[in-house]
Each structure stands twice: as structure tokens, then as C-alpha cells.
Amino acid sequence: MTLKKTLTIAGSDTSGGAGIQADLKTFQEHGTYGMTALTVVVTMDPETWTHSVYSLPIDVLKSQIATALSTGVDAIKTGMLSTEEVIETAGNAIQQSGLSKVVIDPVMVCKGDDEVLNPGTVDAMIQHLLPYALVVTPNLFEAGQLAGTGTPKNLDEMKIAAKKIHEHGAKNVFIKGGKGLGGDTAADLLFDGETFTLYEAEKSDNHYNHGAGCTVAAAITANLANDFSVKDAVLEAKQFVTAAISNGWQLNQFVGPVYHGAKNKLGTPTITTTTV
Ligand code: PXL
């Protein structure tokens, strides 16, 4: 048997819903073989759930990336990259790998924590990561940061941000609007440099959605590894994360992660796609 190989360069969410834990679960559900290069370990205070972020030494990150890439990776994803040095290291490794199936999830915040991890990282992402992105997957806040426009509040502003991010070299821009746009659906926008496609799902009233952003990006990565087109990769990923959010569950009094096994176990939700 052979499996497609997927690598995530990202942080560990000890609580298991986001980060490399989300990526590995999602890779597995898509029938790919997941590998990791860990950037940081995130822990949560048991009393308050305040996050602490512990960075790994840069040499340890470089060794992990070299280990994984030496096996012949099919698709690569980046997640939480805590410093400019880490971003540059990931970007250089991606460039040297020559891989085209590259998904950049420009993680800037964890849910519930509103400040950008480190403001210099936005420019570093633009310089070192976006030029190699086959797909970049910002949420609304991250799209506004990368575009320099401020957070988009409606579809027209999402389109403007998507165009600006595309100008930074990302071939496809997938902005995760989710519930944030305030309409009747959970709506995400794909821009491929020519066409805008809106992917819409019925809004879930379940608010246990920790890890949704990492999960959709990881699903796109696995689908690309499995030779899906970008449009098909995004469609399946939206189905996958919609099912995962609908079946999110309460881990403790602070957090409710998505359920990564939902689509395969419980079925595929309906997604509508519209050219807008
Ligand atoms: O959801 C963003 C995210 C990404 N990566 C790691 C995280 C989080 C949020 O908790 O912990 C490691």
C-alpha cells in the first residue's frame, strides 16, 4: 500500500481541537499519511484556560522539517508560526522543496485571544509564505491584516481583500467568512485570480467550533495531496468542516472542539457554490 504524504508545520494545541492535532486527525480522515514539524506547544491554565505559548528551538524545527521532507512529501500546510524567524524558516524550506501543493493557514490569533501573536509576523508572512501558497486560508481578521484593509465586513470588502492578497503571490485565496458576515449562511469566498466563488452552508447553532479554521485548511491540504483540483479540494473541505462544526462538542467549561470524524461517520452536509 502507498499513501499520499501530508506535512503540517504548526503548533501543538494540547487541548486537541486545533493545531497539529486537528491537522493529523483531518489528514487521517482523508486517507493521507500525516507528518508534523512542531513550532510551538500551547498549554492552557486549568483554572482560567489562559493560553501559554512555548516555542521550540529553531534548530529543532529545521530538523523536523528536514526529516519529513526527506520522505517525499506530497502536500504541505503551515499553521501557527510564532516569530518572523520561524516564518522565514518555513518559507525557505517550502521554496527549497519545490512543492506546489502548499496551503498557508496564516494563524494570527487563537479563538478568544484577540491580539496578533506578534505584529511583525504579518509582513513576514507576506514576504516569505504568500509567494509559495497554492491556497491561503485567512479568516476575516487575518484577511484584513494581510490585505492591509482592516477586517472585511461584507462580501464586497472580502473581494477587495482577496484581490490584494492575491497580488502578494498567493494563487488562490480562500477567506473563511464563516458565521462572521452576519447573513443567513456560513459563507466562505474563493478567489483564483479570475473568479470569485462563494461556498455556503446552513448556519449551525452549535457554538462549539474550536479548531474549525485549522481543520478546513488541513482538509484542503489532504485533498490536494489526493490530486483534487483546488475548487474540488475546497468544496470537500467545506463539507468536512461543516459536518465537524455541526457535531462540535463540549470538552470542558472553556472549550468545545469540532468533531473531525463527523463527515465520514455521520454523512455529508449540503454546500452551495455560487459565482459572485
Ligand atoms: O485555532 C488556531 C490555533 C492554531 N494552532 C494552535 C492553537 C490554536 C488555537 O488554540 O492552539 C496550536
PDB file of C-alpha atoms and ligand atoms in Angstrom:
ATOM      1  CA  MET A   1       0.000   0.000   0.000  1.00  0.00           C
ATOM      2  CA  THR A   2       1.096   3.559  -0.577  1.00  0.00           C
ATOM      3  CA  LEU A   3      -0.425   6.660   0.936  1.00  0.00           C
ATOM      4  CA  LYS A   4      -0.104  10.296  -0.016  1.00  0.00           C
ATOM      5  CA  LYS A   5       2.089  12.119   2.495  1.00  0.00           C
ATOM      6  CA  THR A   6       0.971  15.350   4.134  1.00  0.00           C
ATOM      7  CA  LEU A   7       3.122  17.545   6.361  1.00  0.00           C
ATOM      8  CA  THR A   8       1.960  20.241   8.750  1.00  0.00           C
ATOM      9  CA  ILE A   9       4.347  22.866  10.111  1.00  0.00           C
ATOM     10  CA  ALA A  10       2.307  24.141  13.048  1.00  0.00           C
ATOM     11  CA  GLY A  11       1.796  24.343  16.783  1.00  0.00           C
ATOM     12  CA  SER A  12       0.508  21.780  19.259  1.00  0.00           C
ATOM     13  CA  ASP A  13      -2.893  22.600  20.742  1.00  0.00           C
ATOM     14  CA  THR A  14      -2.676  20.494  23.864  1.00  0.00           C
ATOM     15  CA  SER A  15      -6.486  20.572  24.155  1.00  0.00           C
ATOM     16  CA  GLY A  16      -6.639  18.629  20.895  1.00  0.00           C
ATOM     17  CA  GLY A  17      -9.100  20.548  18.707  1.00  0.00           C
ATOM     18  CA  ALA A  18      -6.837  22.888  16.710  1.00  0.00           C
ATOM     19  CA  GLY A  19      -3.168  22.956  15.658  1.00  0.00           C
ATOM     20  CA  ILE A  20      -1.315  19.807  14.680  1.00  0.00           C
ATOM     21  CA  GLN A  21      -3.900  17.695  16.487  1.00  0.00           C
ATOM     22  CA  ALA A  22      -6.623  18.990  14.129  1.00  0.00           C
ATOM     23  CA  ASP A  23      -4.306  18.563  11.164  1.00  0.00           C
ATOM     24  CA  LEU A  24      -3.368  14.953  11.938  1.00  0.00           C
ATOM     25  CA  LYS A  25      -6.968  13.916  12.652  1.00  0.00           C
ATOM     26  CA  THR A  26      -8.084  15.565   9.417  1.00  0.00           C
ATOM     27  CA  PHE A  27      -5.244  14.048   7.379  1.00  0.00           C
ATOM     28  CA  GLN A  28      -6.207  10.624   8.739  1.00  0.00           C
ATOM     29  CA  GLU A  29      -9.887  11.085   7.907  1.00  0.00           C
ATOM     30  CA  HIS A  30      -8.825  11.885   4.324  1.00  0.00           C
ATOM     31  CA  GLY A  31      -6.738   8.750   3.959  1.00  0.00           C
ATOM     32  CA  THR A  32      -3.399  10.540   3.858  1.00  0.00           C
ATOM     33  CA  TYR A  33      -0.315   9.875   5.972  1.00  0.00           C
ATOM     34  CA  GLY A  34       0.263  12.826   8.300  1.00  0.00           C
ATOM     35  CA  MET A  35       3.623  14.130   9.474  1.00  0.00           C
ATOM     36  CA  THR A  36       4.456  17.092  11.708  1.00  0.00           C
ATOM     37  CA  ALA A  37       7.063  19.764  12.289  1.00  0.00           C
ATOM     38  CA  LEU A  38       6.228  21.408  15.585  1.00  0.00           C
ATOM     39  CA  THR A  39       6.772  25.155  16.066  1.00  0.00           C
ATOM     40  CA  VAL A  40       5.269  25.784  19.499  1.00  0.00           C
ATOM     41  CA  VAL A  41       3.435  23.977  22.263  1.00  0.00           C
ATOM     42  CA  VAL A  42       0.299  25.755  23.523  1.00  0.00           C
ATOM     43  CA  THR A  43      -0.962  24.916  27.005  1.00  0.00           C
ATOM     44  CA  MET A  44      -3.998  26.196  28.876  1.00  0.00           C
ATOM     45  CA  ASP A  45      -4.301  27.183  32.518  1.00  0.00           C
ATOM     46  CA  PRO A  46      -6.698  24.623  34.026  1.00  0.00           C
ATOM     47  CA  GLU A  47      -8.425  27.325  36.104  1.00  0.00           C
ATOM     48  CA  THR A  48      -8.817  30.099  33.511  1.00  0.00           C
ATOM     49  CA  TRP A  49      -7.886  28.492  30.157  1.00  0.00           C
ATOM     50  CA  THR A  50      -5.431  31.359  29.522  1.00  0.00           C
ATOM     51  CA  HIS A  51      -3.048  30.199  26.797  1.00  0.00           C
ATOM     52  CA  SER A  52       0.728  29.917  27.199  1.00  0.00           C
ATOM     53  CA  VAL A  53       2.855  29.516  24.078  1.00  0.00           C
ATOM     54  CA  TYR A  54       6.222  27.737  24.346  1.00  0.00           C
ATOM     55  CA  SER A  55       8.453  27.980  21.277  1.00  0.00           C
ATOM     56  CA  LEU A  56      10.738  25.159  20.222  1.00  0.00           C
ATOM     57  CA  PRO A  57      14.342  25.994  19.313  1.00  0.00           C
ATOM     58  CA  ILE A  58      14.692  26.913  15.649  1.00  0.00           C
ATOM     59  CA  ASP A  59      17.219  24.100  15.055  1.00  0.00           C
ATOM     60  CA  VAL A  60      14.677  21.587  16.305  1.00  0.00           C
ATOM     61  CA  LEU A  61      12.130  22.965  13.846  1.00  0.00           C
ATOM     62  CA  LYS A  62      14.638  22.783  10.988  1.00  0.00           C
ATOM     63  CA  SER A  63      15.490  19.157  11.853  1.00  0.00           C
ATOM     64  CA  GLN A  64      11.830  18.158  11.882  1.00  0.00           C
ATOM     65  CA  ILE A  65      11.164  19.784   8.517  1.00  0.00           C
ATOM     66  CA  ALA A  66      14.254  18.104   7.019  1.00  0.00           C
ATOM     67  CA  THR A  67      13.162  14.728   8.407  1.00  0.00           C
ATOM     68  CA  ALA A  68       9.670  14.961   6.946  1.00  0.00           C
ATOM     69  CA  LEU A  69      10.674  16.413   3.576  1.00  0.00           C
ATOM     70  CA  SER A  70      13.278  13.669   3.114  1.00  0.00           C
ATOM     71  CA  THR A  71      10.413  11.154   2.822  1.00  0.00           C
ATOM     72  CA  GLY A  72       8.991  12.865  -0.261  1.00  0.00           C
ATOM     73  CA  VAL A  73       6.008  14.901   0.903  1.00  0.00           C
ATOM     74  CA  ASP A  74       3.027  15.385  -1.462  1.00  0.00           C
ATOM     75  CA  ALA A  75       1.423  18.431   0.165  1.00  0.00           C
ATOM     76  CA  ILE A  76       2.373  20.794   2.944  1.00  0.00           C
ATOM     77  CA  LYS A  77       0.401  23.041   5.285  1.00  0.00           C
ATOM     78  CA  THR A  78       1.537  25.745   7.663  1.00  0.00           C
ATOM     79  CA  GLY A  79      -0.325  26.798  10.808  1.00  0.00           C
ATOM     80  CA  MET A  80       0.805  28.686  13.902  1.00  0.00           C
ATOM     81  CA  LEU A  81       4.250  30.171  13.205  1.00  0.00           C
ATOM     82  CA  SER A  82       5.168  32.299  16.177  1.00  0.00           C
ATOM     83  CA  THR A  83       8.035  34.529  15.049  1.00  0.00           C
ATOM     84  CA  GLU A  84       9.476  36.083  11.902  1.00  0.00           C
ATOM     85  CA  GLU A  85      12.392  33.650  12.109  1.00  0.00           C
ATOM     86  CA  VAL A  86      10.024  30.676  12.175  1.00  0.00           C
ATOM     87  CA  ILE A  87       8.066  32.080   9.221  1.00  0.00           C
ATOM     88  CA  GLU A  88      11.260  32.622   7.219  1.00  0.00           C
ATOM     89  CA  THR A  89      12.457  29.106   8.076  1.00  0.00           C
ATOM     90  CA  ALA A  90       9.181  27.580   6.894  1.00  0.00           C
ATOM     91  CA  GLY A  91       9.148  29.713   3.734  1.00  0.00           C
ATOM     92  CA  ASN A  92      12.719  28.820   2.817  1.00  0.00           C
ATOM     93  CA  ALA A  93      12.046  25.126   3.354  1.00  0.00           C
ATOM     94  CA  ILE A  94       8.942  25.261   1.170  1.00  0.00           C
ATOM     95  CA  GLN A  95      10.833  27.117  -1.553  1.00  0.00           C
ATOM     96  CA  GLN A  96      13.697  24.624  -1.484  1.00  0.00           C
ATOM     97  CA  SER A  97      11.298  21.663  -1.536  1.00  0.00           C
ATOM     98  CA  GLY A  98       9.917  22.835  -4.877  1.00  0.00           C
ATOM     99  CA  LEU A  99       6.484  21.603  -3.752  1.00  0.00           C
ATOM    100  CA  SER A 100       3.472  23.216  -5.417  1.00  0.00           C
ATOM    101  CA  LYS A 101       0.731  21.798  -3.176  1.00  0.00           C
ATOM    102  CA  VAL A 102       1.190  24.343  -0.420  1.00  0.00           C
ATOM    103  CA  VAL A 103      -1.564  25.569   1.898  1.00  0.00           C
ATOM    104  CA  ILE A 104      -0.786  28.546   4.121  1.00  0.00           C
ATOM    105  CA  ASP A 105      -3.142  28.996   7.074  1.00  0.00           C
ATOM    106  CA  PRO A 106      -1.987  32.408   8.342  1.00  0.00           C
ATOM    107  CA  VAL A 107      -2.807  31.827  12.008  1.00  0.00           C
ATOM    108  CA  MET A 108      -2.545  35.114  13.905  1.00  0.00           C
ATOM    109  CA  VAL A 109      -4.759  34.534  16.921  1.00  0.00           C
ATOM    110  CA  CYS A 110      -6.352  31.728  18.857  1.00  0.00           C
ATOM    111  CA  LYS A 111     -10.097  31.982  19.341  1.00  0.00           C
ATOM    112  CA  GLY A 112     -10.788  34.065  22.398  1.00  0.00           C
ATOM    113  CA  ASP A 113      -7.424  35.841  22.289  1.00  0.00           C
ATOM    114  CA  ASP A 114      -7.677  38.958  20.167  1.00  0.00           C
ATOM    115  CA  GLU A 115      -4.175  40.279  19.805  1.00  0.00           C
ATOM    116  CA  VAL A 116      -1.968  39.350  16.845  1.00  0.00           C
ATOM    117  CA  LEU A 117       0.636  36.887  18.126  1.00  0.00           C
ATOM    118  CA  ASN A 118       3.423  39.220  17.067  1.00  0.00           C
ATOM    119  CA  PRO A 119       2.743  42.171  14.713  1.00  0.00           C
ATOM    120  CA  GLY A 120       5.932  41.678  12.637  1.00  0.00           C
ATOM    121  CA  THR A 121       4.655  38.295  11.557  1.00  0.00           C
ATOM    122  CA  VAL A 122       2.147  39.790   9.107  1.00  0.00           C
ATOM    123  CA  ASP A 123       4.876  41.314   6.923  1.00  0.00           C
ATOM    124  CA  ALA A 124       6.949  38.143   7.250  1.00  0.00           C
ATOM    125  CA  MET A 125       4.026  36.028   6.011  1.00  0.00           C
ATOM    126  CA  ILE A 126       3.571  38.339   3.036  1.00  0.00           C
ATOM    127  CA  GLN A 127       7.268  38.152   2.194  1.00  0.00           C
ATOM    128  CA  HIS A 128       8.127  34.527   2.957  1.00  0.00           C
ATOM    129  CA  LEU A 129       4.924  32.485   2.642  1.00  0.00           C
ATOM    130  CA  LEU A 130       2.334  34.016   0.293  1.00  0.00           C
ATOM    131  CA  PRO A 131       4.549  33.723  -2.812  1.00  0.00           C
ATOM    132  CA  TYR A 132       4.525  29.908  -2.390  1.00  0.00           C
ATOM    133  CA  ALA A 133       0.865  29.488  -1.455  1.00  0.00           C
ATOM    134  CA  LEU A 134      -1.289  27.470  -3.813  1.00  0.00           C
ATOM    135  CA  VAL A 135      -4.065  28.264  -1.333  1.00  0.00           C
ATOM    136  CA  VAL A 136      -4.025  30.733   1.562  1.00  0.00           C
ATOM    137  CA  THR A 137      -6.849  30.384   4.102  1.00  0.00           C
ATOM    138  CA  PRO A 138      -7.254  33.536   6.245  1.00  0.00           C
ATOM    139  CA  ASN A 139     -10.285  34.164   8.444  1.00  0.00           C
ATOM    140  CA  LEU A 140     -11.821  37.636   8.178  1.00  0.00           C
ATOM    141  CA  PHE A 141      -9.421  39.208  10.690  1.00  0.00           C
ATOM    142  CA  GLU A 142      -6.354  37.616   9.084  1.00  0.00           C
ATOM    143  CA  ALA A 143      -7.544  38.615   5.595  1.00  0.00           C
ATOM    144  CA  GLY A 144      -7.811  42.225   6.734  1.00  0.00           C
ATOM    145  CA  GLN A 145      -4.293  42.086   8.185  1.00  0.00           C
ATOM    146  CA  LEU A 146      -2.726  40.514   5.068  1.00  0.00           C
ATOM    147  CA  ALA A 147      -4.604  42.875   2.739  1.00  0.00           C
ATOM    148  CA  GLY A 148      -3.949  45.954   4.880  1.00  0.00           C
ATOM    149  CA  THR A 149      -7.632  46.842   4.602  1.00  0.00           C
ATOM    150  CA  GLY A 150      -8.918  46.144   8.083  1.00  0.00           C
ATOM    151  CA  THR A 151     -11.360  43.321   8.742  1.00  0.00           C
ATOM    152  CA  PRO A 152     -13.880  42.858   5.875  1.00  0.00           C
ATOM    153  CA  LYS A 153     -17.494  43.271   6.980  1.00  0.00           C
ATOM    154  CA  ASN A 154     -19.365  42.219   3.848  1.00  0.00           C
ATOM    155  CA  LEU A 155     -18.896  40.343   0.580  1.00  0.00           C
ATOM    156  CA  ASP A 156     -17.627  43.366  -1.364  1.00  0.00           C
ATOM    157  CA  GLU A 157     -14.946  44.042   1.250  1.00  0.00           C
ATOM    158  CA  MET A 158     -13.993  40.348   1.208  1.00  0.00           C
ATOM    159  CA  LYS A 159     -13.493  40.566  -2.555  1.00  0.00           C
ATOM    160  CA  ILE A 160     -11.250  43.623  -2.218  1.00  0.00           C
ATOM    161  CA  ALA A 161      -9.160  41.878   0.445  1.00  0.00           C
ATOM    162  CA  ALA A 162      -8.939  38.695  -1.630  1.00  0.00           C
ATOM    163  CA  LYS A 163      -7.630  40.643  -4.628  1.00  0.00           C
ATOM    164  CA  LYS A 164      -4.964  42.355  -2.523  1.00  0.00           C
ATOM    165  CA  ILE A 165      -3.826  39.054  -1.001  1.00  0.00           C
ATOM    166  CA  HIS A 166      -3.700  37.519  -4.487  1.00  0.00           C
ATOM    167  CA  GLU A 167      -1.383  40.371  -5.531  1.00  0.00           C
ATOM    168  CA  HIS A 168       1.037  39.188  -2.816  1.00  0.00           C
ATOM    169  CA  GLY A 169       1.503  35.987  -4.835  1.00  0.00           C
ATOM    170  CA  ALA A 170      -0.998  33.519  -3.350  1.00  0.00           C
ATOM    171  CA  LYS A 171      -2.543  31.701  -6.322  1.00  0.00           C
ATOM    172  CA  ASN A 172      -5.855  31.045  -4.594  1.00  0.00           C
ATOM    173  CA  VAL A 173      -7.293  32.986  -1.673  1.00  0.00           C
ATOM    174  CA  PHE A 174      -9.938  31.275   0.469  1.00  0.00           C
ATOM    175  CA  ILE A 175     -11.366  33.686   3.034  1.00  0.00           C
ATOM    176  CA  LYS A 176     -13.153  31.908   5.853  1.00  0.00           C
ATOM    177  CA  GLY A 177     -16.088  34.226   6.491  1.00  0.00           C
ATOM    178  CA  GLY A 178     -17.912  31.544   8.398  1.00  0.00           C
ATOM    179  CA  LYS A 179     -20.631  32.990  10.611  1.00  0.00           C
ATOM    180  CA  GLY A 180     -18.804  36.326  10.768  1.00  0.00           C
ATOM    181  CA  LEU A 181     -20.616  38.024   7.890  1.00  0.00           C
ATOM    182  CA  GLY A 182     -23.956  38.055   9.636  1.00  0.00           C
ATOM    183  CA  GLY A 183     -26.022  36.626   6.744  1.00  0.00           C
ATOM    184  CA  ASP A 184     -28.229  33.537   6.803  1.00  0.00           C
ATOM    185  CA  THR A 185     -25.432  31.137   5.868  1.00  0.00           C
ATOM    186  CA  ALA A 186     -21.858  30.324   6.886  1.00  0.00           C
ATOM    187  CA  ALA A 187     -20.132  31.738   3.814  1.00  0.00           C
ATOM    188  CA  ASP A 188     -16.543  31.443   2.595  1.00  0.00           C
ATOM    189  CA  LEU A 189     -15.079  33.029  -0.535  1.00  0.00           C
ATOM    190  CA  LEU A 190     -12.560  31.566  -3.001  1.00  0.00           C
ATOM    191  CA  PHE A 191     -10.677  33.827  -5.445  1.00  0.00           C
ATOM    192  CA  ASP A 192      -8.466  32.153  -8.052  1.00  0.00           C
ATOM    193  CA  GLY A 193      -7.237  35.353  -9.658  1.00  0.00           C
ATOM    194  CA  GLU A 194     -10.213  35.493 -12.048  1.00  0.00           C
ATOM    195  CA  THR A 195     -13.368  34.149 -10.469  1.00  0.00           C
ATOM    196  CA  PHE A 196     -14.971  34.614  -7.052  1.00  0.00           C
ATOM    197  CA  THR A 197     -16.830  31.557  -5.771  1.00  0.00           C
ATOM    198  CA  LEU A 198     -18.946  31.641  -2.634  1.00  0.00           C
ATOM    199  CA  TYR A 199     -19.285  28.416  -0.636  1.00  0.00           C
ATOM    200  CA  GLU A 200     -22.295  28.452   1.661  1.00  0.00           C
ATOM    201  CA  ALA A 201     -23.573  26.089   4.341  1.00  0.00           C
ATOM    202  CA  GLU A 202     -26.580  26.280   6.599  1.00  0.00           C
ATOM    203  CA  LYS A 203     -25.531  28.112   9.778  1.00  0.00           C
ATOM    204  CA  SER A 204     -25.080  25.765  12.702  1.00  0.00           C
ATOM    205  CA  ASP A 205     -26.436  26.970  16.041  1.00  0.00           C
ATOM    206  CA  ASN A 206     -23.711  24.913  17.696  1.00  0.00           C
ATOM    207  CA  HIS A 207     -21.072  27.264  19.098  1.00  0.00           C
ATOM    208  CA  TYR A 208     -18.562  24.506  19.839  1.00  0.00           C
ATOM    209  CA  ASN A 209     -16.286  25.239  16.894  1.00  0.00           C
ATOM    210  CA  HIS A 210     -12.735  25.348  18.253  1.00  0.00           C
ATOM    211  CA  GLY A 211     -10.303  24.179  15.574  1.00  0.00           C
ATOM    212  CA  ALA A 212     -12.561  24.841  12.581  1.00  0.00           C
ATOM    213  CA  GLY A 213     -10.019  27.056  10.819  1.00  0.00           C
ATOM    214  CA  CYS A 214      -7.150  24.579  11.113  1.00  0.00           C
ATOM    215  CA  THR A 215      -9.453  21.743  10.091  1.00  0.00           C
ATOM    216  CA  VAL A 216     -10.656  23.290   6.838  1.00  0.00           C
ATOM    217  CA  ALA A 217      -7.082  24.171   5.817  1.00  0.00           C
ATOM    218  CA  ALA A 218      -5.868  20.665   6.653  1.00  0.00           C
ATOM    219  CA  ALA A 219      -8.711  19.135   4.625  1.00  0.00           C
ATOM    220  CA  ILE A 220      -7.759  21.271   1.613  1.00  0.00           C
ATOM    221  CA  THR A 221      -4.142  20.098   2.030  1.00  0.00           C
ATOM    222  CA  ALA A 222      -5.103  16.421   2.141  1.00  0.00           C
ATOM    223  CA  ASN A 223      -7.410  16.804  -0.853  1.00  0.00           C
ATOM    224  CA  LEU A 224      -4.635  18.454  -2.872  1.00  0.00           C
ATOM    225  CA  ALA A 225      -2.315  15.573  -1.906  1.00  0.00           C
ATOM    226  CA  ASN A 226      -5.035  13.250  -3.224  1.00  0.00           C
ATOM    227  CA  ASP A 227      -4.881  15.102  -6.576  1.00  0.00           C
ATOM    228  CA  PHE A 228      -8.122  17.089  -6.258  1.00  0.00           C
ATOM    229  CA  SER A 229      -8.350  20.383  -8.170  1.00  0.00           C
ATOM    230  CA  VAL A 230      -8.305  23.464  -5.935  1.00  0.00           C
ATOM    231  CA  LYS A 231     -12.065  24.001  -6.418  1.00  0.00           C
ATOM    232  CA  ASP A 232     -12.901  20.387  -5.550  1.00  0.00           C
ATOM    233  CA  ALA A 233     -10.443  20.419  -2.631  1.00  0.00           C
ATOM    234  CA  VAL A 234     -12.157  23.483  -1.184  1.00  0.00           C
ATOM    235  CA  LEU A 235     -15.661  22.075  -1.708  1.00  0.00           C
ATOM    236  CA  GLU A 236     -14.913  18.828   0.116  1.00  0.00           C
ATOM    237  CA  ALA A 237     -13.095  20.739   2.860  1.00  0.00           C
ATOM    238  CA  LYS A 238     -16.159  22.952   3.383  1.00  0.00           C
ATOM    239  CA  GLN A 239     -18.346  19.818   3.611  1.00  0.00           C
ATOM    240  CA  PHE A 240     -15.871  18.265   6.042  1.00  0.00           C
ATOM    241  CA  VAL A 241     -15.655  21.272   8.351  1.00  0.00           C
ATOM    242  CA  THR A 242     -19.403  21.951   8.231  1.00  0.00           C
ATOM    243  CA  ALA A 243     -20.061  18.410   9.466  1.00  0.00           C
ATOM    244  CA  ALA A 244     -17.294  18.831  12.058  1.00  0.00           C
ATOM    245  CA  ILE A 245     -18.803  22.092  13.366  1.00  0.00           C
ATOM    246  CA  SER A 246     -22.362  20.726  13.439  1.00  0.00           C
ATOM    247  CA  ASN A 247     -21.052  17.961  15.679  1.00  0.00           C
ATOM    248  CA  GLY A 248     -18.746  20.090  17.821  1.00  0.00           C
ATOM    249  CA  TRP A 249     -18.943  19.115  21.473  1.00  0.00           C
ATOM    250  CA  GLN A 250     -18.124  20.463  24.905  1.00  0.00           C
ATOM    251  CA  LEU A 251     -14.692  19.314  26.121  1.00  0.00           C
ATOM    252  CA  ASN A 252     -14.890  21.261  29.393  1.00  0.00           C
ATOM    253  CA  GLN A 253     -16.331  24.525  30.718  1.00  0.00           C
ATOM    254  CA  PHE A 254     -13.986  26.553  28.490  1.00  0.00           C
ATOM    255  CA  VAL A 255     -13.765  24.943  25.077  1.00  0.00           C
ATOM    256  CA  GLY A 256     -15.739  22.923  22.569  1.00  0.00           C
ATOM    257  CA  PRO A 257     -13.772  21.429  19.682  1.00  0.00           C
ATOM    258  CA  VAL A 258     -15.172  20.397  16.317  1.00  0.00           C
ATOM    259  CA  TYR A 259     -15.539  16.653  15.717  1.00  0.00           C
ATOM    260  CA  HIS A 260     -13.120  15.750  12.934  1.00  0.00           C
ATOM    261  CA  GLY A 261     -14.723  12.350  12.335  1.00  0.00           C
ATOM    262  CA  ALA A 262     -18.206  13.729  11.635  1.00  0.00           C
ATOM    263  CA  LYS A 263     -18.349  13.659   7.817  1.00  0.00           C
ATOM    264  CA  ASN A 264     -17.002  10.139   7.478  1.00  0.00           C
ATOM    265  CA  LYS A 265     -19.139   8.787  10.304  1.00  0.00           C
ATOM    266  CA  LEU A 266     -22.357  10.768  10.004  1.00  0.00           C
ATOM    267  CA  GLY A 267     -22.651  11.987   6.426  1.00  0.00           C
ATOM    268  CA  THR A 268     -22.076  14.888   4.072  1.00  0.00           C
ATOM    269  CA  PRO A 269     -23.857  18.221   4.531  1.00  0.00           C
ATOM    270  CA  THR A 270     -25.097  20.273   1.588  1.00  0.00           C
ATOM    271  CA  ILE A 271     -22.894  23.106   0.373  1.00  0.00           C
ATOM    272  CA  THR A 272     -23.998  25.516  -2.345  1.00  0.00           C
ATOM    273  CA  THR A 273     -21.465  27.203  -4.601  1.00  0.00           C
ATOM    274  CA  THR A 274     -22.219  30.406  -6.459  1.00  0.00           C
ATOM    275  CA  THR A 275     -20.103  32.588  -8.726  1.00  0.00           C
ATOM    276  CA  VAL A 276     -20.356  36.074  -7.258  1.00  0.00           C
TER     277      VAL A 276
HETATM  278  O1  PXL B   1      -7.095  27.910  16.111  1.00  0.00           O
HETATM  279  C1  PXL B   1      -5.854  28.472  15.984  1.00  0.00           C
HETATM  280  C2  PXL B   1      -4.769  27.658  16.627  1.00  0.00           C
HETATM  281  C3  PXL B   1      -3.768  27.157  15.818  1.00  0.00           C
HETATM  282  N1  PXL B   1      -2.745  26.437  16.318  1.00  0.00           N
HETATM  283  C4  PXL B   1      -2.655  26.174  17.635  1.00  0.00           C
HETATM  284  C5  PXL B   1      -3.633  26.637  18.518  1.00  0.00           C
HETATM  285  C6  PXL B   1      -4.718  27.412  18.009  1.00  0.00           C
HETATM  286  C7  PXL B   1      -5.745  27.899  18.926  1.00  0.00           C
HETATM  287  O2  PXL B   1      -5.875  27.454  20.035  1.00  0.00           O
HETATM  288  O3  PXL B   1      -3.534  26.367  19.812  1.00  0.00           O
HETATM  289  C8  PXL B   1      -1.519  25.378  18.134  1.00  0.00           C
END
